[in-house]
GROMACS .gro file of C-alpha atoms in nm:
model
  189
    1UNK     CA    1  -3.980  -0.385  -2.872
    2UNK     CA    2  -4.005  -0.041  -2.814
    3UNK     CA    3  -3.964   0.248  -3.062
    4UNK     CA    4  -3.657   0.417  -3.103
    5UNK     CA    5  -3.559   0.708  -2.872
    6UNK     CA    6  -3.410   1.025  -2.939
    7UNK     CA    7  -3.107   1.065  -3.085
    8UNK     CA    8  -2.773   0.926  -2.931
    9UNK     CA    9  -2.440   1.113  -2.853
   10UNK     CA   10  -2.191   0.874  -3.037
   11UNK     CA   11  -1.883   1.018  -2.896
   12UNK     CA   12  -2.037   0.988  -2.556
   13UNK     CA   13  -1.916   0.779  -2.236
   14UNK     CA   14  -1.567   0.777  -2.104
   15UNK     CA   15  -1.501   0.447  -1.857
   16UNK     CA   16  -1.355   0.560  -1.512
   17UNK     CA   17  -1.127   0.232  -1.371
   18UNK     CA   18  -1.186   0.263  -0.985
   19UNK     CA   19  -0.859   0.318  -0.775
   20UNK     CA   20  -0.729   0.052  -0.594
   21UNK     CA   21  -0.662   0.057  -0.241
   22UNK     CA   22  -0.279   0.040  -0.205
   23UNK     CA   23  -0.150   0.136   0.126
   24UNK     CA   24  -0.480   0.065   0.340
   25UNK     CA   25  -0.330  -0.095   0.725
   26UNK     CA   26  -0.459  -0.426   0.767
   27UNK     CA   27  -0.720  -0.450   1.054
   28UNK     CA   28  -0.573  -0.480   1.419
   29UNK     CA   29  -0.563  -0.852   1.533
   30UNK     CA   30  -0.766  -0.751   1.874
   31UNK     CA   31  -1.073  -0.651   1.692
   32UNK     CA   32  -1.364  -0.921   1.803
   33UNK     CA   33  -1.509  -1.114   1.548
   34UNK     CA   34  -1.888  -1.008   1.404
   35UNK     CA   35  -2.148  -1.154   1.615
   36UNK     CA   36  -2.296  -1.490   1.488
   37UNK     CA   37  -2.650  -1.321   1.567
   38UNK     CA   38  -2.595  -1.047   1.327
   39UNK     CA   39  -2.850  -0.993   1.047
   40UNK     CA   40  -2.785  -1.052   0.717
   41UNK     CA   41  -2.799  -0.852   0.457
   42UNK     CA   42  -3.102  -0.907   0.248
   43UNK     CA   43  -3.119  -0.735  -0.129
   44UNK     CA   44  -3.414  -0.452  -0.150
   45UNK     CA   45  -3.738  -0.622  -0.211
   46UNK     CA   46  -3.822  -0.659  -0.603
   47UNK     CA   47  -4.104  -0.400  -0.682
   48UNK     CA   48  -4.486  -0.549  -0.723
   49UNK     CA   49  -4.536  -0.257  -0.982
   50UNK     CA   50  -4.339  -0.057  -1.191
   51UNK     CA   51  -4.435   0.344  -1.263
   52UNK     CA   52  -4.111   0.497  -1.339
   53UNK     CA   53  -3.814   0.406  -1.530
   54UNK     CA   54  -3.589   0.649  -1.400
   55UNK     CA   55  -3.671   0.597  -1.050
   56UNK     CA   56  -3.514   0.261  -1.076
   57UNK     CA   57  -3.223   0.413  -1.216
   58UNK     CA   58  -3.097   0.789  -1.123
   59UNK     CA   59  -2.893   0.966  -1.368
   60UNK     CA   60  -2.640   0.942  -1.053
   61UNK     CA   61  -2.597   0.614  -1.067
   62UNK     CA   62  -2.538   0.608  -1.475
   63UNK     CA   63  -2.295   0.881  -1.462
   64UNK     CA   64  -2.136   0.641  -1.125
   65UNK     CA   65  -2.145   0.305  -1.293
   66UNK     CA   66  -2.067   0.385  -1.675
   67UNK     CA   67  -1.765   0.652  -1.591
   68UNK     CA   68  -1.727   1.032  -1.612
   69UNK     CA   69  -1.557   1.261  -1.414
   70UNK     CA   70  -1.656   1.497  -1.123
   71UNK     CA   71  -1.798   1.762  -1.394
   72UNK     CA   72  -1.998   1.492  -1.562
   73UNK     CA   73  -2.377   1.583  -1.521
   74UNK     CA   74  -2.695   1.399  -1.665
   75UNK     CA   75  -3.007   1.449  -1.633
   76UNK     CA   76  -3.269   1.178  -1.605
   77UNK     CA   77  -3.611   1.208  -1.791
   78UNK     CA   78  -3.916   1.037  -1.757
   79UNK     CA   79  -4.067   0.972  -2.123
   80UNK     CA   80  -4.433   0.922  -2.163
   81UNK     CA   81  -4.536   0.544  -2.111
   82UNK     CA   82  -4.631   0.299  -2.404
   83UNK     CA   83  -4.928   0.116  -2.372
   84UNK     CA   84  -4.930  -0.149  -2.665
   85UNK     CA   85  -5.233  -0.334  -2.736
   86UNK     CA   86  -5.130  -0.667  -2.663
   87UNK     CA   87  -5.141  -0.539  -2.298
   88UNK     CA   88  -4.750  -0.461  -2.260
   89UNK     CA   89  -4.601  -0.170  -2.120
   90UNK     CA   90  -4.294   0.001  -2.144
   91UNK     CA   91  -4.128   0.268  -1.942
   92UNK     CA   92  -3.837   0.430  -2.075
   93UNK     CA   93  -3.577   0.713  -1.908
   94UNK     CA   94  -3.338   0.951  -2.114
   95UNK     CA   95  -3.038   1.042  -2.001
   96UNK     CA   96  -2.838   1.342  -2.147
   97UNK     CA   97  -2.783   1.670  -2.157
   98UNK     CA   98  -2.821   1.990  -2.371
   99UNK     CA   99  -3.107   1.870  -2.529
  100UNK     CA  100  -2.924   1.510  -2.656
  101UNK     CA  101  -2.971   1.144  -2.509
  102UNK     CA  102  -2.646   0.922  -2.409
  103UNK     CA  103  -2.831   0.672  -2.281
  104UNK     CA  104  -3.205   0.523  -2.237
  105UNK     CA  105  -3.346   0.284  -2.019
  106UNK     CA  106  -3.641   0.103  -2.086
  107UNK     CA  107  -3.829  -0.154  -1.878
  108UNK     CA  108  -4.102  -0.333  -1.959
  109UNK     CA  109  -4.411  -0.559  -1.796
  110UNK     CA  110  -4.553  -0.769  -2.004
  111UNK     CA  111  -4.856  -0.955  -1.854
  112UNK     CA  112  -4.926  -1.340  -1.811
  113UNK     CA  113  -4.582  -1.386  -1.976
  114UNK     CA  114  -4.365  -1.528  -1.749
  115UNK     CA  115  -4.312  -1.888  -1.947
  116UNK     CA  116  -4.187  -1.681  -2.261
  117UNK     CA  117  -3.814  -1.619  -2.128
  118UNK     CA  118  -3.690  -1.831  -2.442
  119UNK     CA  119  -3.890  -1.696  -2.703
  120UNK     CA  120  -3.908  -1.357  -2.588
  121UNK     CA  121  -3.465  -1.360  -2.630
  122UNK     CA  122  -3.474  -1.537  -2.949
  123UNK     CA  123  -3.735  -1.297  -3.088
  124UNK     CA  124  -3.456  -1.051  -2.995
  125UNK     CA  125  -3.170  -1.204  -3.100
  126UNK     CA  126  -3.323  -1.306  -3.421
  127UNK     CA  127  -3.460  -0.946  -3.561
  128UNK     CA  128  -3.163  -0.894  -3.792
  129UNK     CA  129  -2.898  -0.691  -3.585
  130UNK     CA  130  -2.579  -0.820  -3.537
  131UNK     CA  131  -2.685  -0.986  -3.177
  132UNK     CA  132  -2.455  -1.181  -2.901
  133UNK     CA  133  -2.706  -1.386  -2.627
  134UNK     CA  134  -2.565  -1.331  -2.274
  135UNK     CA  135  -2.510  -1.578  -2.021
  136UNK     CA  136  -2.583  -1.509  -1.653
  137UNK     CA  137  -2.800  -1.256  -1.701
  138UNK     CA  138  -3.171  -1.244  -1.578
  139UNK     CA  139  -3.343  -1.543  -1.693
  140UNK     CA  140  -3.253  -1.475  -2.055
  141UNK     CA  141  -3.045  -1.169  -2.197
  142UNK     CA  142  -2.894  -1.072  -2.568
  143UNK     CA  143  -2.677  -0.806  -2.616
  144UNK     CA  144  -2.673  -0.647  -2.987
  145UNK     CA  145  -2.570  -0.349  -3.193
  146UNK     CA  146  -2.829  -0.130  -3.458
  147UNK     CA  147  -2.689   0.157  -3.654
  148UNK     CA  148  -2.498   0.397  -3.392
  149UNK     CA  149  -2.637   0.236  -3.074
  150UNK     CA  150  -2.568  -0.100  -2.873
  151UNK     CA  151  -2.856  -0.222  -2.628
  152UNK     CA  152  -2.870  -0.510  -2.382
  153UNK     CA  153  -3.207  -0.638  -2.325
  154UNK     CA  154  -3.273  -0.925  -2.040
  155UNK     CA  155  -3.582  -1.055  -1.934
  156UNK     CA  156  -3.714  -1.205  -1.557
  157UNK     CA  157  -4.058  -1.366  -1.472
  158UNK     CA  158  -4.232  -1.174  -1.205
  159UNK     CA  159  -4.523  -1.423  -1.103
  160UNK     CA  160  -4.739  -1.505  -1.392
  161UNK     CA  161  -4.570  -1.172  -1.609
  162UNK     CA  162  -4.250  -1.156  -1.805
  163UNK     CA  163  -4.052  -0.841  -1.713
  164UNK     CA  164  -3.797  -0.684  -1.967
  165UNK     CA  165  -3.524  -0.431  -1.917
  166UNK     CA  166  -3.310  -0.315  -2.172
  167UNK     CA  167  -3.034   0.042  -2.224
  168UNK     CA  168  -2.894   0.159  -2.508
  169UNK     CA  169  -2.578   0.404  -2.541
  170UNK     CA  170  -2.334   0.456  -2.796
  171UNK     CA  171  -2.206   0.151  -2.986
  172UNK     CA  172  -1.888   0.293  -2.884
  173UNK     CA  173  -1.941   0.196  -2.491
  174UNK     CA  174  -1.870  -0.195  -2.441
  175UNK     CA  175  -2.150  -0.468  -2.418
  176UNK     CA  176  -2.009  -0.542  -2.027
  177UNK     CA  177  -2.088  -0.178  -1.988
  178UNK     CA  178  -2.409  -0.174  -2.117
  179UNK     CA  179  -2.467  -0.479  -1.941
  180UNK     CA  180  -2.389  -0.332  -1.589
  181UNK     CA  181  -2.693  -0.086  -1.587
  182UNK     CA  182  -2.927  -0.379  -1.655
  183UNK     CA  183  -2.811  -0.618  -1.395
  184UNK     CA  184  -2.865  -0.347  -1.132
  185UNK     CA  185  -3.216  -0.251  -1.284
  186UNK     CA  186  -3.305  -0.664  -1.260
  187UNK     CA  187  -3.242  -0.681  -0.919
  188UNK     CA  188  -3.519  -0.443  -0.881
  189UNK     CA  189  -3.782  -0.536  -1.040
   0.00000   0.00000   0.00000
């Protein structure tokens, strides 16, 4: 697992509830249906290699997805790459502002490890934090909280490697919270 990052705000994220749509006119009966020939829609492709963690996730979409309001800024930064010597690599983004991290994603390849999904979330969930497995979640996923911070981590084979993403925020922001970043992040790699 990678190092830890920075130091996070604890008073941090605020949770925006989205509006509902009260008062919208139903559509007009006349309107033709969609045409049985139209395309469907097909999810983004899942990418062969991963270079950037923040690319995967802009400090847009946090600031969209975990709350704030319209003054809410964060900026995303790329931190240098870990190359471990077991051949693993991990790609992590920061996102913050005025010199402190909120947030950090983290994604990881780890090669000819695809048929590890079980032990790679057990090894998780059984380092000593106070951990909560996931269901529905990538192949595998465990949710857990260290000192100040709470992380999600889920993993996903990607032909013969074992891909891992995980983001940590403030222990104060719920696991589903947490949890919304990486299922976005999964879909893309």
């Amino acid at each position: 697992m990678p190092k830890r990052i920075g130091s996070y705000l604890v008073a941090g994220a605020t949770v925006l509830l989205a509006a509902g749509c009260a008062g919208e006119e139903p559509a007009p009966t006349w309107q033709a249906a969609p045409a049985a020939s139209a395309p469907a829609s097909k999810a983004p492709p899942r990418a062969a290699t991963i270079t950037s963690a923040c690319d995967l996730f802009p400090a847009n979409q946090v600031t969209e997805l975990l709350g704030g309001n319209g003054k809410t800024k964060l900026a995303a930064e790329e931190l240098p790459a870990e190359k471990q010597e077991n051949g693993n690599v991990w790609r992590h983004c920061a996102y913050g502002r005025d010199g402190k991290q909120a947030f950090v994603l983290s994604v990881a390849t780890m090669p000819d490890r695809s048929e590890t999904v079980d032990e790679t979330i057990d090894a998780v969930a059984g380092a000593g934090q106070e951990s909560q497995r996931i269901k529905g979640l990538g192949a595998g996923a465990v949710g857990y909280l260290e000192d100040t911070t709470r992380s999600v981590l889920a993993v996903v084979p990607y032909r013969k490697d074992l891909r891992v993403v995980q983001f940590t925020g403030p222990a104060l922001v719920p696991q589903d919270k947490i949890a919304d970043p990486v299922r976005r992040v999964l879909t893309r790699i």
